[in-house]
Amino acid sequence: MQYNINKIRSNFPILNEQVYKKQFVYFDSAASAQKPIQVLIKEEELHNNYYGNIHRAAHFMADKATVEFEAVRDKIKNFINAESREEIIFTKGTTESVNLVASSFGEKYLNEGDEIIVSEMEHHSNIVPWQLAAERRAAKIVKLPFSNDGVLQMEKLPELINSKTKLIAVAHVSNVLGTINPIAEITKIAHENRVAIFVDGAQAVQHISVDVQKMDVDFYAFSAHKMYGPNGVGVLYGKEKWLNEMPPYQGGGEMISEVSFEKTTFNELPYKFEAGTPNITSVIAFGAAIDFMNEVGIPAIGEWENELLEYATLKLKEINGIKIYGEPPNKSGVISFNIKGIHSYDLGMLLDKLGIAVRTGHHCADTVMQHFNIAGTVRISFGMYNTKEEIDIFITALNKVRMMF
Ligand code: PMP
């Protein structure tokens, strides 16, 4: 089937906007993706037609909202091929998903002297929660390094694992280098050594088909707002065997079975980890984003973005003084670069004036910046709606900016 880019773009009204009277080119989907009209309509539909607080439903509206909310859990279960819906926990986003596991897994399994392996290419949100958990338990963080082309040094992994290792935390796709990490391979090594694996999928699920059972991961996290869905909601997938054993992360309504001042018992999965009223609106609208991605098809989106990646890389390499960070063989639609003699902030600011939205700075990945001994980069990242014409506009703009220096 042909990838119908015009039809896809027609669902994103914001793409027709102008910025400083210039065509708006959005190359910052890795930070947050734009939302199709279907997601916005779903939010409106909920509030116009069947809003109520979910789960304790004693009336029609609350019951209908509950059914819609829980249907999204099933959609997500299918989207990542989890074994059961009880393994899908709604959170505020990837960051909260990491904090949940770091806190709860840490409390149950981390002891003094234990070790957590964290890759060098992680976003801060897949480093800091582990550091906090380690500090509480006098445990240690161990770095899994990457090489200069942006590939994890897999040969080092077996040497880093010992009897004290409890968990490996790694991104499926790096938000700076674009590297697609060999998760199934890492998981195999982890499990052979009775070590758990936590995967940050924030930059993966919207680009590549994810099958948590096939990869055999223990935990997998992602955010709706990077998946053409709304802000303020994300997912933690966890194998039932872990989630059943782990203590609750937060206390409150919904996560309990019975409460008394003497003893409180906790609800079953997934509710044990969903204290309080969740983000009802965003979860329900997230369902529309999942439907939309399924309709276009993740493999088709991935193929399209790969074409964009190849085309943009080729064009960028023609620019004098350019340095691209991360050229792994398996790469997703993210390119980080600098141009000699121009500060990344200046480049980003001037591109913005020409209508092009890019990201500049450290991208919440200081350890990647430290690896290359740089303060920041310019990052472009693609979504299902980007085109080669937009890349041409960007390259022309980049050359224009370069001439100013
Ligand atoms: N991990 C990665 C790889 C990311 O790119 C991001 C978002 N920049 C996050 C985690 C954090 O996601 P959120 O802010 O949605 O919690």
Tab-separated table of C-alpha atoms and ligand atoms in Angstrom:
chain	number	residue	atom	x	y	z
A	1	MET	CA	0.000	0.000	0.000
A	2	GLN	CA	1.218	3.490	-0.884
A	3	TYR	CA	2.103	5.794	2.023
A	4	ASN	CA	-0.443	8.556	1.564
A	5	ILE	CA	1.467	11.480	3.042
A	6	ASN	CA	-1.024	14.137	1.958
A	7	LYS	CA	-3.912	12.288	3.569
A	8	ILE	CA	-1.866	11.789	6.750
A	9	ARG	CA	-0.915	15.467	6.917
A	10	SER	CA	-4.507	16.562	6.411
A	11	ASN	CA	-5.294	15.149	9.868
A	12	PHE	CA	-2.862	17.545	11.574
A	13	PRO	CA	-4.309	21.083	11.354
A	14	ILE	CA	-1.242	22.691	12.955
A	15	LEU	CA	0.915	21.723	9.962
A	16	ASN	CA	-0.928	24.339	7.895
A	17	GLU	CA	0.033	27.118	10.278
A	18	GLN	CA	2.603	29.721	9.366
A	19	VAL	CA	5.442	30.849	11.637
A	20	TYR	CA	6.776	34.387	11.073
A	21	LYS	CA	4.837	34.282	7.772
A	22	LYS	CA	6.874	31.235	6.722
A	23	GLN	CA	5.758	27.657	6.146
A	24	PHE	CA	5.903	25.860	9.482
A	25	VAL	CA	8.322	22.917	9.434
A	26	TYR	CA	8.144	20.770	12.548
A	27	PHE	CA	11.303	18.728	13.188
A	28	ASP	CA	10.839	18.298	16.934
A	29	SER	CA	8.572	15.275	17.241
A	30	ALA	CA	11.035	13.525	19.561
A	31	ALA	CA	10.260	16.221	22.144
A	32	SER	CA	6.522	15.990	21.545
A	33	ALA	CA	4.510	14.959	18.501
A	34	GLN	CA	1.688	17.000	16.999
A	35	LYS	CA	-1.830	15.660	17.512
A	36	PRO	CA	-4.224	14.544	14.789
A	37	ILE	CA	-7.751	15.927	14.781
A	38	GLN	CA	-9.096	12.516	15.879
A	39	VAL	CA	-7.404	12.951	19.276
A	40	LEU	CA	-8.838	16.437	19.723
A	41	ILE	CA	-12.323	15.245	18.696
A	42	LYS	CA	-12.173	12.385	21.184
A	43	GLU	CA	-11.424	14.769	24.054
A	44	GLU	CA	-14.362	16.929	23.067
A	45	GLU	CA	-16.660	13.934	22.630
A	46	LEU	CA	-15.891	12.748	26.163
A	47	HIS	CA	-16.683	16.088	27.737
A	48	ASN	CA	-19.753	16.723	25.608
A	49	ASN	CA	-21.282	13.271	25.823
A	50	TYR	CA	-20.239	11.007	28.662
A	51	TYR	CA	-17.950	12.532	31.282
A	52	GLY	CA	-17.861	11.206	34.848
A	53	ASN	CA	-15.295	9.873	37.311
A	54	ILE	CA	-14.360	6.337	36.465
A	55	HIS	CA	-14.393	2.989	38.269
A	56	ARG	CA	-16.739	3.797	41.149
A	57	ALA	CA	-19.445	4.198	38.580
A	58	ALA	CA	-22.927	4.393	40.024
A	59	HIS	CA	-24.467	6.217	37.078
A	60	PHE	CA	-24.632	6.070	33.304
A	61	MET	CA	-22.016	8.740	32.497
A	62	ALA	CA	-19.383	7.375	34.862
A	63	ASP	CA	-20.030	3.875	33.596
A	64	LYS	CA	-19.629	4.890	29.947
A	65	ALA	CA	-16.400	6.812	30.755
A	66	THR	CA	-15.085	3.740	32.615
A	67	VAL	CA	-15.780	1.477	29.643
A	68	GLU	CA	-13.987	3.901	27.295
A	69	PHE	CA	-11.043	4.260	29.699
A	70	GLU	CA	-10.574	0.522	30.165
A	71	ALA	CA	-10.887	-0.085	26.416
A	72	VAL	CA	-7.710	1.964	25.988
A	73	ARG	CA	-5.883	-0.404	28.335
A	74	ASP	CA	-6.807	-3.240	25.961
A	75	LYS	CA	-5.660	-1.215	22.952
A	76	ILE	CA	-2.282	-0.665	24.571
A	77	LYS	CA	-1.991	-4.292	25.596
A	78	ASN	CA	-2.454	-5.211	21.926
A	79	PHE	CA	-0.210	-2.392	20.669
A	80	ILE	CA	2.828	-3.748	22.534
A	81	ASN	CA	1.586	-7.361	22.660
A	82	ALA	CA	1.548	-7.677	26.457
A	83	GLU	CA	0.299	-10.970	27.821
A	84	SER	CA	-2.456	-9.443	29.931
A	85	ARG	CA	-4.239	-6.101	30.468
A	86	GLU	CA	-3.248	-6.233	34.152
A	87	GLU	CA	0.343	-5.547	33.043
A	88	ILE	CA	-0.604	-2.104	31.669
A	89	ILE	CA	-0.339	0.669	34.269
A	90	PHE	CA	-1.336	4.238	33.415
A	91	THR	CA	1.124	6.867	34.656
A	92	LYS	CA	1.801	10.546	33.952
A	93	GLY	CA	4.453	9.612	31.398
A	94	THR	CA	7.752	7.827	30.908
A	95	THR	CA	9.347	9.782	33.747
A	96	GLU	CA	6.740	8.644	36.246
A	97	SER	CA	6.947	5.077	34.939
A	98	VAL	CA	10.700	5.005	35.670
A	99	ASN	CA	10.182	6.551	39.098
A	100	LEU	CA	7.497	4.012	39.915
A	101	VAL	CA	9.757	1.048	39.192
A	102	ALA	CA	12.908	2.614	40.672
A	103	SER	CA	11.038	3.342	43.881
A	104	SER	CA	8.967	0.185	44.224
A	105	PHE	CA	11.421	-2.352	42.747
A	106	GLY	CA	14.174	-0.602	44.719
A	107	GLU	CA	12.263	-0.937	47.970
A	108	LYS	CA	11.603	-4.637	47.426
A	109	TYR	CA	14.810	-5.918	45.875
A	110	LEU	CA	17.692	-3.451	46.319
A	111	ASN	CA	20.086	-4.031	49.186
A	112	GLU	CA	23.325	-2.451	50.309
A	113	GLY	CA	26.108	-2.997	47.795
A	114	ASP	CA	23.752	-4.032	44.966
A	115	GLU	CA	24.297	-2.694	41.460
A	116	ILE	CA	22.125	-1.260	38.687
A	117	ILE	CA	23.588	-1.044	35.193
A	118	VAL	CA	22.530	2.104	33.311
A	119	SER	CA	23.574	2.830	29.745
A	120	GLU	CA	25.602	5.934	28.971
A	121	MET	CA	23.071	7.141	26.379
A	122	GLU	CA	20.083	7.512	28.717
A	123	HIS	CA	17.760	10.461	29.077
A	124	HIS	CA	18.028	11.971	32.575
A	125	SER	CA	14.702	10.389	33.457
A	126	ASN	CA	16.236	6.925	33.070
A	127	ILE	CA	19.258	7.825	35.214
A	128	VAL	CA	18.199	10.046	38.101
A	129	PRO	CA	15.383	7.833	39.518
A	130	TRP	CA	17.864	4.922	39.671
A	131	GLN	CA	20.415	7.145	41.381
A	132	LEU	CA	17.828	8.157	43.969
A	133	ALA	CA	16.830	4.527	44.555
A	134	ALA	CA	20.489	3.494	44.792
A	135	GLU	CA	21.214	6.248	47.291
A	136	ARG	CA	18.366	5.151	49.539
A	137	ARG	CA	19.787	1.600	49.633
A	138	ALA	CA	23.522	2.319	49.495
A	139	ALA	CA	23.528	0.591	46.125
A	140	LYS	CA	25.667	1.530	43.125
A	141	ILE	CA	25.096	2.676	39.521
A	142	VAL	CA	27.354	1.066	36.916
A	143	LYS	CA	27.770	2.590	33.445
A	144	LEU	CA	27.342	0.602	30.232
A	145	PRO	CA	29.314	2.774	27.757
A	146	PHE	CA	28.751	3.419	24.063
A	147	SER	CA	31.377	3.865	21.360
A	148	ASN	CA	31.891	7.034	19.318
A	149	ASP	CA	29.538	5.896	16.553
A	150	GLY	CA	26.750	5.716	19.169
A	151	VAL	CA	26.585	1.940	19.600
A	152	LEU	CA	26.395	0.318	23.040
A	153	GLN	CA	29.542	-1.632	23.855
A	154	MET	CA	27.749	-4.944	24.172
A	155	GLU	CA	30.982	-6.877	24.634
A	156	LYS	CA	31.392	-5.069	27.973
A	157	LEU	CA	27.976	-6.061	29.334
A	158	PRO	CA	28.824	-9.591	30.564
A	159	GLU	CA	31.889	-8.176	32.372
A	160	LEU	CA	29.752	-5.569	34.146
A	161	ILE	CA	27.272	-8.110	35.492
A	162	ASN	CA	28.031	-9.843	38.783
A	163	SER	CA	26.116	-11.427	41.648
A	164	LYS	CA	25.234	-7.953	42.981
A	165	THR	CA	23.582	-6.785	39.739
A	166	LYS	CA	19.821	-6.408	40.127
A	167	LEU	CA	18.641	-4.542	37.034
A	168	ILE	CA	19.709	-3.083	33.684
A	169	ALA	CA	18.125	0.243	32.603
A	170	VAL	CA	18.399	1.059	28.916
A	171	ALA	CA	16.619	3.051	26.211
A	172	HIS	CA	15.134	1.189	23.268
A	173	VAL	CA	15.985	4.221	21.101
A	174	SER	CA	18.319	7.068	22.106
A	175	ASN	CA	16.698	10.522	21.975
A	176	VAL	CA	20.024	12.102	20.925
A	177	LEU	CA	21.866	9.518	18.819
A	178	GLY	CA	18.834	7.756	17.350
A	179	THR	CA	20.459	4.410	18.116
A	180	ILE	CA	18.077	1.454	18.174
A	181	ASN	CA	19.497	-0.759	20.904
A	182	PRO	CA	19.452	-4.582	20.689
A	183	ILE	CA	16.925	-5.061	23.477
A	184	ALA	CA	16.239	-8.781	22.935
A	185	GLU	CA	19.984	-9.475	23.090
A	186	ILE	CA	20.456	-7.399	26.261
A	187	THR	CA	17.449	-9.111	27.844
A	188	LYS	CA	18.862	-12.540	27.055
A	189	ILE	CA	22.141	-11.703	28.777
A	190	ALA	CA	20.285	-10.117	31.709
A	191	HIS	CA	18.031	-13.118	32.233
A	192	GLU	CA	20.847	-15.652	31.925
A	193	ASN	CA	22.277	-13.836	34.943
A	194	ARG	CA	18.931	-13.515	36.782
A	195	VAL	CA	18.956	-9.746	36.284
A	196	ALA	CA	15.811	-7.721	35.436
A	197	ILE	CA	15.629	-5.255	32.541
A	198	PHE	CA	13.846	-1.893	32.367
A	199	VAL	CA	13.444	-0.409	28.896
A	200	ASP	CA	12.707	3.260	28.212
A	201	GLY	CA	10.617	3.075	25.055
A	202	ALA	CA	9.771	6.807	24.866
A	203	GLN	CA	11.510	7.167	21.470
A	204	ALA	CA	10.666	3.726	20.125
A	205	VAL	CA	6.966	2.776	20.217
A	206	GLN	CA	5.885	5.405	17.682
A	207	HIS	CA	8.530	4.306	15.158
A	208	ILE	CA	9.080	0.552	15.437
A	209	SER	CA	6.751	-2.357	16.212
A	210	VAL	CA	7.226	-3.301	19.836
A	211	ASP	CA	6.502	-6.793	21.130
A	212	VAL	CA	7.265	-6.958	24.839
A	213	GLN	CA	6.757	-10.719	24.957
A	214	LYS	CA	9.082	-11.374	22.057
A	215	MET	CA	11.781	-9.128	23.563
A	216	ASP	CA	10.970	-10.712	26.944
A	217	VAL	CA	11.572	-7.425	28.794
A	218	ASP	CA	10.521	-7.081	32.432
A	219	PHE	CA	9.463	-3.417	32.226
A	220	TYR	CA	8.783	-1.062	29.319
A	221	ALA	CA	7.794	2.624	29.549
A	222	PHE	CA	6.470	5.269	27.154
A	223	SER	CA	4.611	8.613	26.882
A	224	ALA	CA	1.415	9.349	24.928
A	225	HIS	CA	2.486	12.869	23.913
A	226	LYS	CA	5.321	11.492	21.775
A	227	MET	CA	2.839	9.108	20.114
A	228	TYR	CA	0.503	11.729	18.615
A	229	GLY	CA	-1.537	11.531	21.809
A	230	PRO	CA	-2.270	13.978	24.608
A	231	ASN	CA	0.033	15.249	27.340
A	232	GLY	CA	0.038	14.028	30.885
A	233	VAL	CA	-0.338	10.312	30.344
A	234	GLY	CA	2.033	7.443	29.833
A	235	VAL	CA	2.326	3.735	30.358
A	236	LEU	CA	4.315	1.336	32.422
A	237	TYR	CA	4.298	-2.226	31.177
A	238	GLY	CA	5.535	-4.704	33.761
A	239	LYS	CA	5.482	-8.479	33.880
A	240	GLU	CA	2.758	-9.601	36.251
A	241	LYS	CA	5.189	-11.629	38.348
A	242	TRP	CA	7.086	-8.432	39.249
A	243	LEU	CA	4.103	-6.129	39.648
A	244	ASN	CA	2.386	-8.615	41.951
A	245	GLU	CA	5.383	-8.732	44.254
A	246	MET	CA	6.290	-5.035	44.192
A	247	PRO	CA	4.843	-2.732	46.878
A	248	PRO	CA	2.520	0.150	45.861
A	249	TYR	CA	4.198	3.332	44.650
A	250	GLN	CA	1.623	5.808	45.947
A	251	GLY	CA	-1.270	5.438	48.354
A	252	GLY	CA	-4.767	6.778	47.848
A	253	GLY	CA	-8.145	5.983	46.378
A	254	GLU	CA	-8.588	3.129	43.903
A	255	MET	CA	-5.346	1.339	44.823
A	256	ILE	CA	-6.814	-0.193	47.985
A	257	SER	CA	-9.042	-3.148	48.663
A	258	GLU	CA	-10.008	-2.311	52.253
A	259	VAL	CA	-8.818	0.441	54.576
A	260	SER	CA	-8.896	0.556	58.346
A	261	PHE	CA	-6.621	2.261	60.824
A	262	GLU	CA	-5.302	-1.156	61.814
A	263	LYS	CA	-4.631	-2.594	58.374
A	264	THR	CA	-5.050	-1.688	54.723
A	265	THR	CA	-5.107	-4.237	51.932
A	266	PHE	CA	-4.305	-3.356	48.364
A	267	ASN	CA	-6.281	-3.675	45.171
A	268	GLU	CA	-5.408	-6.092	42.371
A	269	LEU	CA	-3.355	-5.211	39.332
A	270	PRO	CA	-3.336	-2.842	37.556
A	271	TYR	CA	-5.204	-0.670	40.095
A	272	LYS	CA	-2.656	-1.275	42.868
A	273	PHE	CA	-0.389	1.157	40.999
A	274	GLU	CA	-3.039	3.693	39.976
A	275	ALA	CA	-3.762	5.744	43.094
A	276	GLY	CA	-6.284	8.566	42.793
A	277	THR	CA	-8.335	9.816	39.856
A	278	PRO	CA	-6.261	9.226	36.737
A	279	ASN	CA	-6.002	11.527	33.733
A	280	ILE	CA	-9.343	10.305	32.352
A	281	THR	CA	-9.469	12.722	29.415
A	282	SER	CA	-5.956	12.053	28.194
A	283	VAL	CA	-6.175	8.280	28.546
A	284	ILE	CA	-9.392	8.166	26.519
A	285	ALA	CA	-7.956	10.479	23.846
A	286	PHE	CA	-4.759	8.384	23.825
A	287	GLY	CA	-6.944	5.554	22.513
A	288	ALA	CA	-7.699	7.666	19.434
A	289	ALA	CA	-3.966	8.209	18.868
A	290	ILE	CA	-3.341	4.454	19.056
A	291	ASP	CA	-6.146	3.840	16.539
A	292	PHE	CA	-4.634	6.464	14.255
A	293	MET	CA	-1.133	4.928	14.405
A	294	ASN	CA	-2.599	1.461	13.799
A	295	GLU	CA	-4.520	2.758	10.814
A	296	VAL	CA	-1.393	4.185	9.164
A	297	GLY	CA	0.620	1.193	10.438
A	298	ILE	CA	3.789	1.353	12.505
A	299	PRO	CA	5.859	-0.573	9.898
A	300	ALA	CA	4.776	1.911	7.191
A	301	ILE	CA	5.575	4.870	9.460
A	302	GLY	CA	8.991	3.366	10.250
A	303	GLU	CA	9.793	2.841	6.572
A	304	TRP	CA	8.769	6.388	5.684
A	305	GLU	CA	10.824	7.885	8.497
A	306	ASN	CA	13.818	5.778	7.441
A	307	GLU	CA	13.632	7.301	3.984
A	308	LEU	CA	13.564	10.759	5.563
A	309	LEU	CA	16.512	9.841	7.787
A	310	GLU	CA	18.616	8.629	4.854
A	311	TYR	CA	17.734	11.632	2.724
A	312	ALA	CA	18.416	14.193	5.464
A	313	THR	CA	21.694	12.512	6.481
A	314	LEU	CA	22.925	12.583	2.890
A	315	LYS	CA	22.005	16.253	2.475
A	316	LEU	CA	23.495	17.260	5.846
A	317	LYS	CA	26.786	15.568	5.048
A	318	GLU	CA	27.212	17.909	2.079
A	319	ILE	CA	27.436	20.870	4.470
A	320	ASN	CA	30.901	22.127	5.289
A	321	GLY	CA	31.974	21.787	8.904
A	322	ILE	CA	29.099	19.526	9.960
A	323	LYS	CA	29.517	16.842	12.597
A	324	ILE	CA	26.760	14.307	13.157
A	325	TYR	CA	26.660	12.608	16.567
A	326	GLY	CA	25.659	8.985	16.352
A	327	GLU	CA	25.955	6.983	13.172
A	328	PRO	CA	24.941	3.495	14.291
A	329	PRO	CA	23.855	0.914	11.717
A	330	ASN	CA	20.423	0.697	13.357
A	331	LYS	CA	19.051	4.197	13.652
A	332	SER	CA	15.679	5.872	14.091
A	333	GLY	CA	14.609	9.275	12.705
A	334	VAL	CA	16.709	11.495	14.958
A	335	ILE	CA	19.806	13.445	13.853
A	336	SER	CA	21.985	15.433	16.258
A	337	PHE	CA	24.658	17.674	14.807
A	338	ASN	CA	26.797	20.761	15.159
A	339	ILE	CA	28.304	23.050	12.553
A	340	LYS	CA	31.836	24.223	13.230
A	341	GLY	CA	32.009	27.801	14.480
A	342	ILE	CA	28.255	28.181	15.162
A	343	HIS	CA	26.699	27.689	18.600
A	344	SER	CA	23.789	25.257	18.570
A	345	TYR	CA	21.488	27.838	20.257
A	346	ASP	CA	22.236	30.434	17.564
A	347	LEU	CA	21.563	27.877	14.873
A	348	GLY	CA	18.275	26.853	16.465
A	349	MET	CA	17.150	30.426	16.997
A	350	LEU	CA	17.859	31.465	13.413
A	351	LEU	CA	16.194	28.345	12.007
A	352	ASP	CA	13.140	29.217	14.081
A	353	LYS	CA	13.014	32.647	12.451
A	354	LEU	CA	12.864	30.822	9.130
A	355	GLY	CA	9.873	28.768	10.295
A	356	ILE	CA	11.740	25.595	11.243
A	357	ALA	CA	11.306	24.069	14.688
A	358	VAL	CA	14.346	22.106	15.878
A	359	ARG	CA	15.641	21.279	19.338
A	360	THR	CA	18.907	22.632	20.737
A	361	GLY	CA	20.889	22.005	23.907
A	362	HIS	CA	21.736	18.908	25.912
A	363	HIS	CA	18.418	17.122	25.264
A	364	CYS	CA	18.285	15.967	28.902
A	365	ALA	CA	21.181	13.655	28.147
A	366	ASP	CA	24.220	15.155	29.871
A	367	THR	CA	26.124	11.865	29.823
A	368	VAL	CA	25.928	11.818	26.009
A	369	MET	CA	27.193	15.415	25.894
A	370	GLN	CA	30.024	14.497	28.287
A	371	HIS	CA	30.969	11.546	26.068
A	372	PHE	CA	31.569	13.889	23.137
A	373	ASN	CA	32.809	16.734	25.329
A	374	ILE	CA	30.247	19.187	23.959
A	375	ALA	CA	27.685	21.517	25.542
A	376	GLY	CA	24.874	20.708	23.171
A	377	THR	CA	23.733	19.892	19.650
A	378	VAL	CA	21.018	20.809	17.211
A	379	ARG	CA	18.583	17.920	16.921
A	380	ILE	CA	16.066	17.279	14.189
A	381	SER	CA	13.559	14.469	14.621
A	382	PHE	CA	10.859	13.135	12.327
A	383	GLY	CA	7.267	12.083	12.693
A	384	MET	CA	4.898	10.284	10.345
A	385	TYR	CA	3.877	13.630	8.791
A	386	ASN	CA	7.281	14.982	7.673
A	387	THR	CA	8.376	15.148	4.035
A	388	LYS	CA	11.483	15.370	1.858
A	389	GLU	CA	10.279	18.803	0.733
A	390	GLU	CA	10.512	19.949	4.345
A	391	ILE	CA	14.057	18.577	4.508
A	392	ASP	CA	14.909	20.611	1.406
A	393	ILE	CA	13.490	23.750	3.050
A	394	PHE	CA	15.534	22.987	6.165
A	395	ILE	CA	18.777	22.443	4.232
A	396	THR	CA	18.288	25.692	2.301
A	397	ALA	CA	17.664	27.503	5.596
A	398	LEU	CA	20.699	25.888	7.190
A	399	ASN	CA	22.914	27.051	4.333
A	400	LYS	CA	21.457	30.532	4.627
A	401	VAL	CA	22.226	30.626	8.358
A	402	ARG	CA	25.728	29.275	7.755
A	403	MET	CA	26.424	32.092	5.318
A	404	MET	CA	25.593	34.629	8.049
A	405	PHE	CA	28.542	33.435	10.149
B	1	PMP	N1	13.181	9.017	27.841
B	1	PMP	C1	13.476	9.456	26.620
B	1	PMP	C2	14.395	8.657	25.746
B	1	PMP	C3	12.923	10.660	26.168
B	1	PMP	O1	13.228	11.119	24.960
B	1	PMP	C4	12.064	11.386	27.016
B	1	PMP	C5	11.427	12.692	26.585
B	1	PMP	N2	12.300	13.638	26.086
B	1	PMP	C6	11.782	10.860	28.278
B	1	PMP	C7	12.351	9.675	28.651
B	1	PMP	C8	10.874	11.570	29.246
B	1	PMP	O2	9.560	11.538	28.788
B	1	PMP	P1	8.424	12.353	29.545
B	1	PMP	O3	8.930	13.745	29.671
B	1	PMP	O4	7.252	12.244	28.618
B	1	PMP	O5	8.199	11.700	30.856
